[in-house]
mmCIF file of C-alpha atoms in Angstrom:
data_model
loop_
_atom_site.group_PDB
_atom_site.id
_atom_site.type_symbol
_atom_site.label_atom_id
_atom_site.label_comp_id
_atom_site.label_asym_id
_atom_site.label_seq_id
_atom_site.Cartn_x
_atom_site.Cartn_y
_atom_site.Cartn_z
ATOM 1 C CA MET C 1 88.460 49.431 19.455
ATOM 2 C CA MET C 2 92.381 49.848 19.061
ATOM 3 C CA MET C 3 91.962 53.552 20.254
ATOM 4 C CA THR C 4 89.886 52.259 23.252
ATOM 5 C CA THR C 5 92.777 49.766 24.285
ATOM 6 C CA VAL C 6 95.342 52.631 23.970
ATOM 7 C CA ARG C 7 93.353 54.892 26.189
ATOM 8 C CA MET C 8 92.921 51.970 28.631
ATOM 9 C CA VAL C 9 96.895 51.408 28.613
ATOM 10 C CA GLN C 10 97.304 55.029 29.028
ATOM 11 C CA SER C 11 95.131 55.508 32.149
ATOM 12 C CA THR C 12 96.633 52.372 33.650
ATOM 13 C CA ILE C 13 100.368 53.705 33.394
ATOM 14 C CA ALA C 14 99.081 57.081 34.550
ATOM 15 C CA ALA C 15 97.722 55.597 37.812
ATOM 16 C CA MET C 16 100.727 53.722 38.402
ATOM 17 C CA PRO C 17 102.908 54.733 41.631
ATOM 18 C CA THR C 18 106.232 56.687 41.291
ATOM 19 C CA ALA C 19 109.180 54.692 41.472
ATOM 20 C CA ARG C 20 109.853 55.537 44.924
ATOM 21 C CA GLU C 21 106.278 54.227 46.103
ATOM 22 C CA MET C 22 107.134 50.990 44.018
ATOM 23 C CA LYS C 23 110.301 50.700 45.759
ATOM 24 C CA GLU C 24 108.753 51.043 49.338
ATOM 25 C CA LYS C 25 105.866 48.726 48.764
ATOM 26 C CA PHE C 26 107.873 45.936 47.392
ATOM 27 C CA ARG C 27 109.962 45.892 50.162
ATOM 28 C CA ALA C 28 107.131 45.839 52.479
ATOM 29 C CA SER C 29 105.668 43.148 50.371
ATOM 30 C CA ARG C 30 108.920 41.065 50.412
ATOM 31 C CA GLU C 31 108.964 40.744 53.828
ATOM 32 C CA ALA C 32 105.245 40.222 54.398
ATOM 33 C CA ILE C 33 104.875 37.080 52.246
ATOM 34 C CA SER C 34 105.883 33.599 53.189
ATOM 35 C CA ALA C 35 107.786 31.763 50.256
ATOM 36 C CA ASP C 36 105.381 28.571 51.445
ATOM 37 C CA THR C 37 102.003 30.294 50.890
ATOM 38 C CA MET C 38 102.912 32.283 47.932
ATOM 39 C CA SER C 39 101.023 31.483 44.764
ATOM 40 C CA PRO C 40 102.470 30.061 41.595
ATOM 41 C CA ARG C 41 102.619 33.731 39.937
ATOM 42 C CA ALA C 42 103.986 35.204 43.183
ATOM 43 C CA LYS C 43 106.829 32.693 43.377
ATOM 44 C CA ALA C 44 107.802 34.126 39.603
ATOM 45 C CA VAL C 45 108.780 37.179 41.182
ATOM 46 C CA ARG C 46 111.660 37.440 43.794
ATOM 47 C CA THR C 47 114.020 40.162 45.239
ATOM 48 C CA CYS C 48 117.499 40.269 44.684
ATOM 49 C CA GLY C 49 119.404 42.917 46.935
ATOM 50 C CA GLY C 50 116.255 45.186 47.379
ATOM 51 C CA ARG C 51 115.484 45.022 43.386
ATOM 52 C CA VAL C 52 113.001 42.949 41.590
ATOM 53 C CA GLU C 53 113.820 40.305 38.931
ATOM 54 C CA GLU C 54 111.334 38.564 36.806
ATOM 55 C CA GLY C 55 111.984 35.450 35.216
ATOM 56 C CA ARG C 56 115.226 35.013 33.368
ATOM 57 C CA LEU C 57 116.040 38.537 32.678
ATOM 58 C CA GLU C 58 117.395 38.573 36.504
ATOM 59 C CA LEU C 59 116.900 42.493 36.610
ATOM 60 C CA CYS C 60 118.618 42.906 39.624
ATOM 61 C CA CYS C 61 121.778 41.659 38.335
ATOM 62 C CA LEU C 62 121.782 44.393 35.996
ATOM 63 C CA ALA C 63 122.517 46.689 39.307
ATOM 64 C CA SER C 64 126.289 47.677 39.491
ATOM 65 C CA THR C 65 126.246 47.717 43.294
ATOM 66 C CA PRO C 66 124.377 45.247 44.913
ATOM 67 C CA GLN C 67 121.784 46.411 47.808
ATOM 68 C CA PRO C 68 122.362 45.019 51.514
ATOM 69 C CA PRO C 69 119.546 42.699 52.253
ATOM 70 C CA LEU C 70 116.928 44.155 54.627
ATOM 71 C CA SER C 71 116.231 42.999 58.237
ATOM 72 C CA ALA C 72 113.105 41.025 58.022
ATOM 73 C CA PRO C 73 110.586 41.854 60.756
ATOM 74 C CA PRO C 74 109.188 39.580 63.155
ATOM 75 C CA LYS C 75 106.516 37.156 61.761
ATOM 76 C CA ALA C 76 102.972 37.073 63.345
ATOM 77 C CA GLN C 77 102.158 33.771 64.950
ATOM 78 C CA ASP C 78 98.923 31.945 66.342
ATOM 79 C CA SER C 79 98.691 30.147 69.261
ATOM 80 C CA GLN C 80 99.476 27.026 67.412
ATOM 81 C CA GLY C 81 102.813 28.736 66.138
ATOM 82 C CA VAL C 82 101.786 28.905 62.521
ATOM 83 C CA ARG C 83 102.907 31.890 60.708
ATOM 84 C CA LYS C 84 100.308 34.488 59.590
ATOM 85 C CA THR C 85 100.593 36.515 56.335
ATOM 86 C CA SER C 86 98.708 39.600 55.471
ATOM 87 C CA GLY C 87 97.442 38.360 51.919
ATOM 88 C CA SER C 88 98.544 37.154 48.690
ATOM 89 C CA MET C 89 100.213 39.219 46.147
ATOM 90 C CA LEU C 90 97.276 38.961 43.917
ATOM 91 C CA GLY C 91 94.655 39.494 46.425
ATOM 92 C CA PRO C 92 94.097 42.466 48.699
ATOM 93 C CA GLY C 93 96.115 43.312 51.471
ATOM 94 C CA PRO C 94 97.619 46.307 53.468
ATOM 95 C CA GLY C 95 100.767 47.939 51.211
ATOM 96 C CA LEU C 96 100.342 45.234 48.261
ATOM 97 C CA LEU C 97 100.389 46.009 44.732
ATOM 98 C CA PRO C 98 97.148 45.918 42.760
ATOM 99 C CA ALA C 99 96.876 42.844 40.278
ATOM 100 C CA GLY C 100 96.813 44.944 37.351
ATOM 101 C CA LEU C 101 100.150 46.298 37.918
ATOM 102 C CA LEU C 102 101.606 42.838 38.613
ATOM 103 C CA LEU C 103 100.292 41.997 34.925
ATOM 104 C CA LEU C 104 101.951 44.750 33.306
ATOM 105 C CA LEU C 105 105.106 44.053 35.265
ATOM 106 C CA PRO C 106 106.485 41.919 32.526
ATOM 107 C CA PHE C 107 105.913 44.467 29.976
ATOM 108 C CA LEU C 108 108.091 47.293 31.682
ATOM 109 C CA THR C 109 110.955 44.912 31.618
ATOM 110 C CA LEU C 110 110.707 45.324 27.742
ATOM 111 C CA LEU C 111 111.833 48.810 28.576
ATOM 112 C CA LEU C 112 115.243 48.324 29.841
ATOM 113 C CA PRO C 113 118.252 47.599 27.631
ATOM 114 C CA ALA C 114 119.257 44.234 27.048
ATOM 115 C CA ALA C 115 122.023 42.678 28.686
ATOM 116 C CA PRO C 116 125.004 42.257 26.117
ATOM 117 C CA ALA C 117 125.711 39.032 24.836
ATOM 118 C CA PRO C 118 128.910 37.117 26.174
ATOM 119 C CA HIS C 119 131.887 37.472 23.982
ATOM 120 C CA ARG C 120 132.882 34.470 21.968
ATOM 121 C CA ALA C 121 136.005 34.220 19.798
ATOM 122 C CA SER C 122 135.546 33.753 16.206
ATOM 123 C CA TYR C 123 138.144 32.266 13.974
ATOM 124 C CA LYS C 124 138.148 32.763 10.156
ATOM 125 C CA PRO C 125 137.001 30.041 7.759
ATOM 126 C CA VAL C 126 139.653 27.666 6.751
ATOM 127 C CA ILE C 127 139.798 25.908 3.295
ATOM 128 C CA VAL C 128 141.800 22.934 2.822
ATOM 129 C CA VAL C 129 143.191 21.891 -0.718
ATOM 130 C CA HIS C 130 144.426 18.453 -1.257
ATOM 131 C CA GLY C 131 147.438 17.016 -3.061
ATOM 132 C CA LEU C 132 148.025 14.349 -5.614
ATOM 133 C CA PHE C 133 145.756 11.223 -5.651
ATOM 134 C CA ASP C 134 144.112 12.500 -2.310
ATOM 135 C CA SER C 135 140.797 13.016 -1.279
ATOM 136 C CA SER C 136 138.952 14.995 1.676
ATOM 137 C CA TYR C 137 139.152 11.649 3.878
ATOM 138 C CA SER C 138 143.179 12.162 3.976
ATOM 139 C CA PHE C 139 142.704 15.346 6.200
ATOM 140 C CA ARG C 140 140.419 13.707 9.106
ATOM 141 C CA HIS C 141 143.068 14.192 11.596
ATOM 142 C CA LEU C 142 143.750 17.719 10.603
ATOM 143 C CA LEU C 143 139.949 18.633 11.046
ATOM 144 C CA GLU C 144 139.878 16.782 14.427
ATOM 145 C CA TYR C 145 143.112 19.144 15.456
ATOM 146 C CA ILE C 146 141.368 22.355 14.333
ATOM 147 C CA ASN C 147 138.131 21.453 16.131
ATOM 148 C CA GLU C 148 140.064 20.960 19.341
ATOM 149 C CA THR C 149 141.914 24.031 19.461
ATOM 150 C CA HIS C 150 139.904 26.288 17.580
ATOM 151 C CA PRO C 151 136.268 25.169 18.216
ATOM 152 C CA GLY C 152 133.587 26.613 16.028
ATOM 153 C CA THR C 153 136.023 26.976 13.098
ATOM 154 C CA VAL C 154 134.212 26.676 9.849
ATOM 155 C CA VAL C 155 136.573 24.208 7.583
ATOM 156 C CA THR C 156 135.971 22.962 4.359
ATOM 157 C CA VAL C 157 137.936 20.482 2.677
ATOM 158 C CA LEU C 158 137.394 20.958 -0.939
ATOM 159 C CA ASP C 159 136.179 17.374 -2.664
ATOM 160 C CA LEU C 160 137.396 18.251 -6.184
ATOM 161 C CA PHE C 161 139.678 16.608 -8.726
ATOM 162 C CA ASP C 162 140.171 13.360 -6.072
ATOM 163 C CA GLY C 163 142.219 10.381 -6.916
ATOM 164 C CA ARG C 164 143.398 10.002 -10.799
ATOM 165 C CA GLU C 165 141.254 13.265 -11.602
ATOM 166 C CA SER C 166 144.301 15.063 -9.533
ATOM 167 C CA LEU C 167 146.501 13.914 -12.864
ATOM 168 C CA ARG C 168 144.242 16.646 -14.708
ATOM 169 C CA PRO C 169 145.787 19.848 -16.007
ATOM 170 C CA LEU C 170 146.581 22.091 -13.470
ATOM 171 C CA TRP C 171 144.950 25.223 -14.909
ATOM 172 C CA GLU C 172 141.842 23.076 -15.007
ATOM 173 C CA GLN C 173 142.105 22.483 -11.386
ATOM 174 C CA VAL C 174 142.589 26.109 -10.601
ATOM 175 C CA GLN C 175 139.412 26.835 -12.535
ATOM 176 C CA GLY C 176 137.563 24.356 -10.569
ATOM 177 C CA PHE C 177 139.034 25.198 -7.143
ATOM 178 C CA GLY C 178 138.537 28.772 -7.735
ATOM 179 C CA GLU C 179 134.785 28.277 -8.693
ATOM 180 C CA ALA C 180 134.480 26.481 -4.949
ATOM 181 C CA VAL C 181 136.202 28.989 -2.990
ATOM 182 C CA ALA C 182 134.842 32.311 -4.381
ATOM 183 C CA PRO C 183 131.449 31.813 -2.444
ATOM 184 C CA ILE C 184 133.333 30.801 0.589
ATOM 185 C CA MET C 185 135.196 33.839 0.571
ATOM 186 C CA ALA C 186 132.473 36.179 -0.379
ATOM 187 C CA LYS C 187 130.677 35.170 3.298
ATOM 188 C CA ALA C 188 134.012 35.941 4.902
ATOM 189 C CA PRO C 189 134.545 39.708 4.753
ATOM 190 C CA GLN C 190 137.300 39.107 7.818
ATOM 191 C CA GLY C 191 139.233 36.854 5.515
ATOM 192 C CA VAL C 192 139.767 33.100 5.361
ATOM 193 C CA HIS C 193 143.018 30.922 5.907
ATOM 194 C CA LEU C 194 144.277 28.410 3.038
ATOM 195 C CA ILE C 195 146.008 25.068 3.799
ATOM 196 C CA CYS C 196 147.057 23.651 0.695
ATOM 197 C CA TYR C 197 149.015 20.335 0.615
ATOM 198 C CA SER C 198 151.939 19.223 -1.720
ATOM 199 C CA GLN C 199 150.465 19.635 -5.486
ATOM 200 C CA GLY C 200 147.474 21.423 -3.765
ATOM 201 C CA GLY C 201 149.974 24.372 -2.749
ATOM 202 C CA LEU C 202 150.597 25.075 -6.403
ATOM 203 C CA VAL C 203 146.983 25.238 -7.045
ATOM 204 C CA CYS C 204 146.613 27.646 -4.157
ATOM 205 C CA ARG C 205 149.598 29.863 -5.236
ATOM 206 C CA ALA C 206 147.689 30.103 -9.048
ATOM 207 C CA LEU C 207 144.501 30.980 -7.288
ATOM 208 C CA LEU C 208 146.320 33.834 -5.427
ATOM 209 C CA SER C 209 147.691 35.146 -8.560
ATOM 210 C CA VAL C 210 144.494 34.874 -10.725
ATOM 211 C CA MET C 211 141.718 35.946 -8.028
ATOM 212 C CA ASP C 212 141.426 39.917 -8.086
ATOM 213 C CA GLU C 213 139.453 40.088 -5.043
ATOM 214 C CA HIS C 214 140.641 37.109 -2.915
ATOM 215 C CA ASN C 215 140.760 37.655 0.812
ATOM 216 C CA VAL C 216 143.464 35.019 2.157
ATOM 217 C CA ASP C 217 144.891 35.997 5.435
ATOM 218 C CA SER C 218 147.297 32.826 5.782
ATOM 219 C CA PHE C 219 148.201 30.767 2.977
ATOM 220 C CA ILE C 220 150.123 27.800 4.517
ATOM 221 C CA SER C 221 151.931 25.879 1.731
ATOM 222 C CA LEU C 222 152.245 22.321 3.181
ATOM 223 C CA SER C 223 155.198 20.268 1.666
ATOM 224 C CA SER C 224 154.505 21.534 -1.626
ATOM 225 C CA PRO C 225 157.123 21.641 -4.638
ATOM 226 C CA GLN C 226 156.537 25.575 -5.121
ATOM 227 C CA MET C 227 159.657 25.711 -7.232
ATOM 228 C CA GLY C 228 159.206 22.392 -9.040
ATOM 229 C CA GLN C 229 159.847 18.697 -8.828
ATOM 230 C CA TYR C 230 163.114 16.681 -10.087
ATOM 231 C CA GLY C 231 162.840 13.395 -8.635
ATOM 232 C CA ASP C 232 162.537 9.727 -9.424
ATOM 233 C CA TYR C 233 159.109 9.377 -7.767
ATOM 234 C CA LEU C 234 157.554 9.260 -11.415
ATOM 235 C CA LYS C 235 158.720 5.831 -11.983
ATOM 236 C CA TRP C 236 155.472 4.307 -11.542
ATOM 237 C CA LEU C 237 153.998 6.371 -14.108
ATOM 238 C CA PHE C 238 156.627 6.640 -16.738
ATOM 239 C CA PRO C 239 158.622 3.408 -15.744
ATOM 240 C CA THR C 240 160.909 3.388 -18.863
ATOM 241 C CA SER C 241 161.934 6.983 -18.499
ATOM 242 C CA MET C 242 164.405 7.963 -15.785
ATOM 243 C CA ARG C 243 164.335 11.385 -14.218
ATOM 244 C CA SER C 244 167.081 12.651 -16.743
ATOM 245 C CA ASN C 245 165.067 11.676 -19.652
ATOM 246 C CA LEU C 246 161.862 12.559 -18.328
ATOM 247 C CA TYR C 247 161.977 16.059 -19.753
ATOM 248 C CA ARG C 248 161.120 14.648 -23.167
ATOM 249 C CA ILE C 249 158.020 13.366 -21.848
ATOM 250 C CA CYS C 250 156.891 16.523 -19.706
ATOM 251 C CA TYR C 251 158.150 18.976 -22.036
ATOM 252 C CA SER C 252 156.004 18.063 -24.795
ATOM 253 C CA PRO C 253 152.320 19.039 -25.498
ATOM 254 C CA TRP C 254 150.998 15.668 -24.481
ATOM 255 C CA GLY C 255 152.995 15.672 -21.306
ATOM 256 C CA GLN C 256 151.691 19.086 -20.213
ATOM 257 C CA GLU C 257 148.389 17.530 -20.089
ATOM 258 C CA PHE C 258 149.479 15.896 -16.820
ATOM 259 C CA SER C 259 149.433 17.897 -13.496
ATOM 260 C CA ILE C 260 152.820 16.322 -12.428
ATOM 261 C CA CYS C 261 154.449 17.519 -15.647
ATOM 262 C CA ASN C 262 153.037 21.247 -15.161
ATOM 263 C CA TYR C 263 155.576 21.246 -12.384
ATOM 264 C CA TRP C 264 158.631 19.284 -13.748
ATOM 265 C CA HIS C 265 161.831 21.483 -13.640
ATOM 266 C CA ASP C 266 164.658 19.741 -14.950
ATOM 267 C CA PRO C 267 167.805 21.897 -14.152
ATOM 268 C CA HIS C 268 169.731 20.674 -16.889
ATOM 269 C CA HIS C 269 167.200 21.542 -19.689
ATOM 270 C CA ASP C 270 166.129 24.962 -18.459
ATOM 271 C CA ASP C 271 165.651 26.474 -21.784
ATOM 272 C CA LEU C 272 163.261 23.789 -22.693
ATOM 273 C CA TYR C 273 161.519 24.240 -19.204
ATOM 274 C CA LEU C 274 160.955 27.699 -19.741
ATOM 275 C CA ASN C 275 159.481 27.620 -23.516
ATOM 276 C CA ALA C 276 157.503 24.201 -22.686
ATOM 277 C CA SER C 277 156.015 24.876 -19.053
ATOM 278 C CA SER C 278 152.308 26.014 -19.469
ATOM 279 C CA PHE C 279 152.014 26.527 -15.579
ATOM 280 C CA LEU C 280 154.975 26.817 -13.154
ATOM 281 C CA ALA C 281 157.121 29.115 -15.260
ATOM 282 C CA LEU C 282 153.908 31.248 -15.671
ATOM 283 C CA ILE C 283 152.712 31.667 -12.021
ATOM 284 C CA ASN C 284 157.009 32.052 -11.111
ATOM 285 C CA GLY C 285 157.138 35.188 -13.612
ATOM 286 C CA GLU C 286 159.873 33.174 -15.286
ATOM 287 C CA ARG C 287 158.204 33.609 -19.014
ATOM 288 C CA ASP C 288 156.721 36.960 -19.772
ATOM 289 C CA HIS C 289 152.790 36.987 -20.432
ATOM 290 C CA PRO C 290 150.249 40.002 -20.541
ATOM 291 C CA ASN C 291 148.811 39.032 -17.175
ATOM 292 C CA ALA C 292 152.340 39.160 -15.176
ATOM 293 C CA THR C 293 151.847 42.405 -13.593
ATOM 294 C CA ALA C 294 148.081 41.740 -12.217
ATOM 295 C CA TRP C 295 149.149 38.215 -10.994
ATOM 296 C CA ARG C 296 152.064 39.522 -8.605
ATOM 297 C CA LYS C 297 149.565 42.471 -7.392
ATOM 298 C CA ASN C 298 146.949 40.007 -6.649
ATOM 299 C CA PHE C 299 149.603 37.469 -5.054
ATOM 300 C CA LEU C 300 150.718 40.260 -2.817
ATOM 301 C CA ARG C 301 147.180 40.646 -1.233
ATOM 302 C CA VAL C 302 148.011 37.716 0.790
ATOM 303 C CA GLY C 303 148.479 38.564 4.523
ATOM 304 C CA ARG C 304 151.076 35.700 5.340
ATOM 305 C CA LEU C 305 152.760 32.842 3.306
ATOM 306 C CA VAL C 306 153.710 29.779 5.843
ATOM 307 C CA LEU C 307 156.125 27.467 4.052
ATOM 308 C CA ILE C 308 156.288 24.112 5.507
ATOM 309 C CA GLY C 309 158.669 21.093 4.693
ATOM 310 C CA GLY C 310 161.431 19.000 5.725
ATOM 311 C CA PRO C 311 164.576 16.874 4.841
ATOM 312 C CA ASP C 312 162.985 13.477 5.244
ATOM 313 C CA ASP C 313 159.713 14.161 3.240
ATOM 314 C CA GLY C 314 160.998 11.480 0.909
ATOM 315 C CA VAL C 315 158.849 12.725 -2.164
ATOM 316 C CA ILE C 316 159.625 16.573 -2.891
ATOM 317 C CA THR C 317 162.895 16.811 -4.727
ATOM 318 C CA PRO C 318 164.758 18.619 -3.624
ATOM 319 C CA TRP C 319 162.979 19.127 -0.371
ATOM 320 C CA GLN C 320 164.089 22.574 -0.088
ATOM 321 C CA SER C 321 161.707 23.282 -3.070
ATOM 322 C CA SER C 322 158.779 23.527 -0.211
ATOM 323 C CA PHE C 323 160.970 26.923 0.801
ATOM 324 C CA PHE C 324 161.348 28.127 -2.590
ATOM 325 C CA GLY C 325 164.979 26.806 -2.926
ATOM 326 C CA PHE C 326 166.155 24.522 -6.038
ATOM 327 C CA TYR C 327 169.091 23.027 -7.746
ATOM 328 C CA ASP C 328 171.303 25.001 -10.095
ATOM 329 C CA GLU C 329 172.969 23.250 -13.228
ATOM 330 C CA ASN C 330 175.234 21.282 -11.099
ATOM 331 C CA GLU C 331 172.325 20.068 -8.587
ATOM 332 C CA THR C 332 173.479 22.035 -5.862
ATOM 333 C CA VAL C 333 170.923 23.480 -4.184
ATOM 334 C CA LEU C 334 170.254 27.182 -3.742
ATOM 335 C CA GLU C 335 167.996 28.910 -1.085
ATOM 336 C CA MET C 336 165.161 30.903 -2.202
ATOM 337 C CA GLU C 337 167.162 34.146 -1.668
ATOM 338 C CA GLU C 338 169.597 32.946 -4.495
ATOM 339 C CA GLN C 339 166.877 32.267 -6.800
ATOM 340 C CA LEU C 340 166.293 34.369 -9.722
ATOM 341 C CA VAL C 341 162.598 34.539 -9.116
ATOM 342 C CA TYR C 342 163.162 36.153 -5.680
ATOM 343 C CA LEU C 343 165.914 38.544 -7.015
ATOM 344 C CA ARG C 344 164.073 39.936 -9.763
ATOM 345 C CA ASP C 345 160.682 39.728 -7.437
ATOM 346 C CA SER C 346 159.234 38.343 -10.477
ATOM 347 C CA PHE C 347 155.716 37.290 -8.476
ATOM 348 C CA GLY C 348 156.351 38.996 -5.127
ATOM 349 C CA LEU C 349 158.376 36.873 -3.050
ATOM 350 C CA LYS C 350 161.145 39.400 -2.157
ATOM 351 C CA THR C 351 158.402 42.092 -1.372
ATOM 352 C CA LEU C 352 156.710 39.688 1.077
ATOM 353 C CA LEU C 353 159.897 38.789 2.780
ATOM 354 C CA ALA C 354 160.815 42.368 3.089
ATOM 355 C CA ARG C 355 157.488 43.084 5.075
ATOM 356 C CA GLY C 356 158.007 40.157 7.274
ATOM 357 C CA ALA C 357 155.070 38.070 5.752
ATOM 358 C CA ILE C 358 156.978 34.957 5.086
ATOM 359 C CA VAL C 359 157.336 32.280 7.726
ATOM 360 C CA ARG C 360 159.487 29.191 7.285
ATOM 361 C CA CYS C 361 159.070 26.185 9.291
ATOM 362 C CA PRO C 362 161.501 23.419 8.509
ATOM 363 C CA MET C 363 160.767 19.940 10.469
ATOM 364 C CA ALA C 364 162.780 16.646 10.225
ATOM 365 C CA GLY C 365 161.450 13.318 11.029
ATOM 366 C CA ILE C 366 158.159 13.862 8.910
ATOM 367 C CA SER C 367 157.566 11.508 5.612
ATOM 368 C CA HIS C 368 155.375 13.181 2.803
ATOM 369 C CA THR C 369 152.291 11.336 3.390
ATOM 370 C CA ALA C 370 152.170 12.359 7.426
ATOM 371 C CA TRP C 371 152.459 16.083 7.368
ATOM 372 C CA HIS C 372 148.538 16.607 7.761
ATOM 373 C CA SER C 373 148.293 14.036 10.400
ATOM 374 C CA ASN C 374 150.997 14.985 12.425
ATOM 375 C CA ARG C 375 150.049 16.654 15.960
ATOM 376 C CA THR C 376 153.243 18.153 16.915
ATOM 377 C CA LEU C 377 153.771 19.625 13.217
ATOM 378 C CA TYR C 378 149.967 21.018 13.621
ATOM 379 C CA GLU C 379 150.642 22.751 16.860
ATOM 380 C CA THR C 380 154.091 24.203 15.792
ATOM 381 C CA CYS C 381 153.837 25.280 12.236
ATOM 382 C CA ILE C 382 149.771 25.492 11.503
ATOM 383 C CA GLU C 383 147.714 26.361 14.603
ATOM 384 C CA PRO C 384 149.495 29.676 15.440
ATOM 385 C CA TRP C 385 148.511 31.327 12.016
ATOM 386 C CA LEU C 386 144.690 30.133 12.001
ATOM 387 C CA SER C 387 143.424 33.370 13.654
#
């Protein structure tokens, strides 16, 4: 049965007219048939610049140079002025195609190359990591801005360690966030962008250090205490301790069970900080550990480090910590290039700056809780790096 059908198709194709003959017959039939009297099937086939198009394929649009329209021959009319046609395209008539050929015409279009799909911009996925006592809801404005400026971008705000859970030790959070971002990265071979706010910026920097195969293009650190925190904003948690005495709590094994103590950096007790800090001193490479070389290599896989902060933040102390600046023992702020972690290039800052991969974007007039909802800040410091 199959062989019989194949032979029938082969014999039908063999009987088909040549391309020149088809062209001449189409020209003749185009002008001989009035649009009002076409059958429904005949109306599905029309001419365009002397070429045939079928349905939505619009084959005539594949021609690089449109053909000039043919001049229509005079129409025969009867005594009442009604136009006469020589027949339907599906019926007999002089110079018309056989019905069998018309039935095969749609299949012939399959032999033509498909038209290329229109080019559409593709943006890398964006992963957002929140800060202390935050949740995904805090970033609804940021999501709106990204959707407006980069439509189609896949944005994931990780809903982990929300609220009080954000007080969990940072290494525990690094593990949890790492398990969440790994499959997102695996599905994005072209790379991803990280936007990490406040405490979340430290979580993300640790992720870049411990993940061997991360593919982060832009790491956007949004008002994050990258060199630590030394301010009075912890009064609500430790009301009986001033910042000058808080080291007694934070530099104890009990204190290191709180995330905020993991990056408490007292410039007057540097030795205690180096010995007791179980997180910041390690990711800064300020204390020797067996993974230091591997972590530095991993961190340097990042394509770009964008640092954002400002003098009116009101929480990050000193605010220059968002740019890897910090106090000396006299509480004089030393900029990034004066810090030992930079001079020693202990985790890769100096190398990143040398290759032009560090962007600093300070902005005044923005309080700590408004960084992710300020439209001007987004357009100036974030949007340009979401490729």
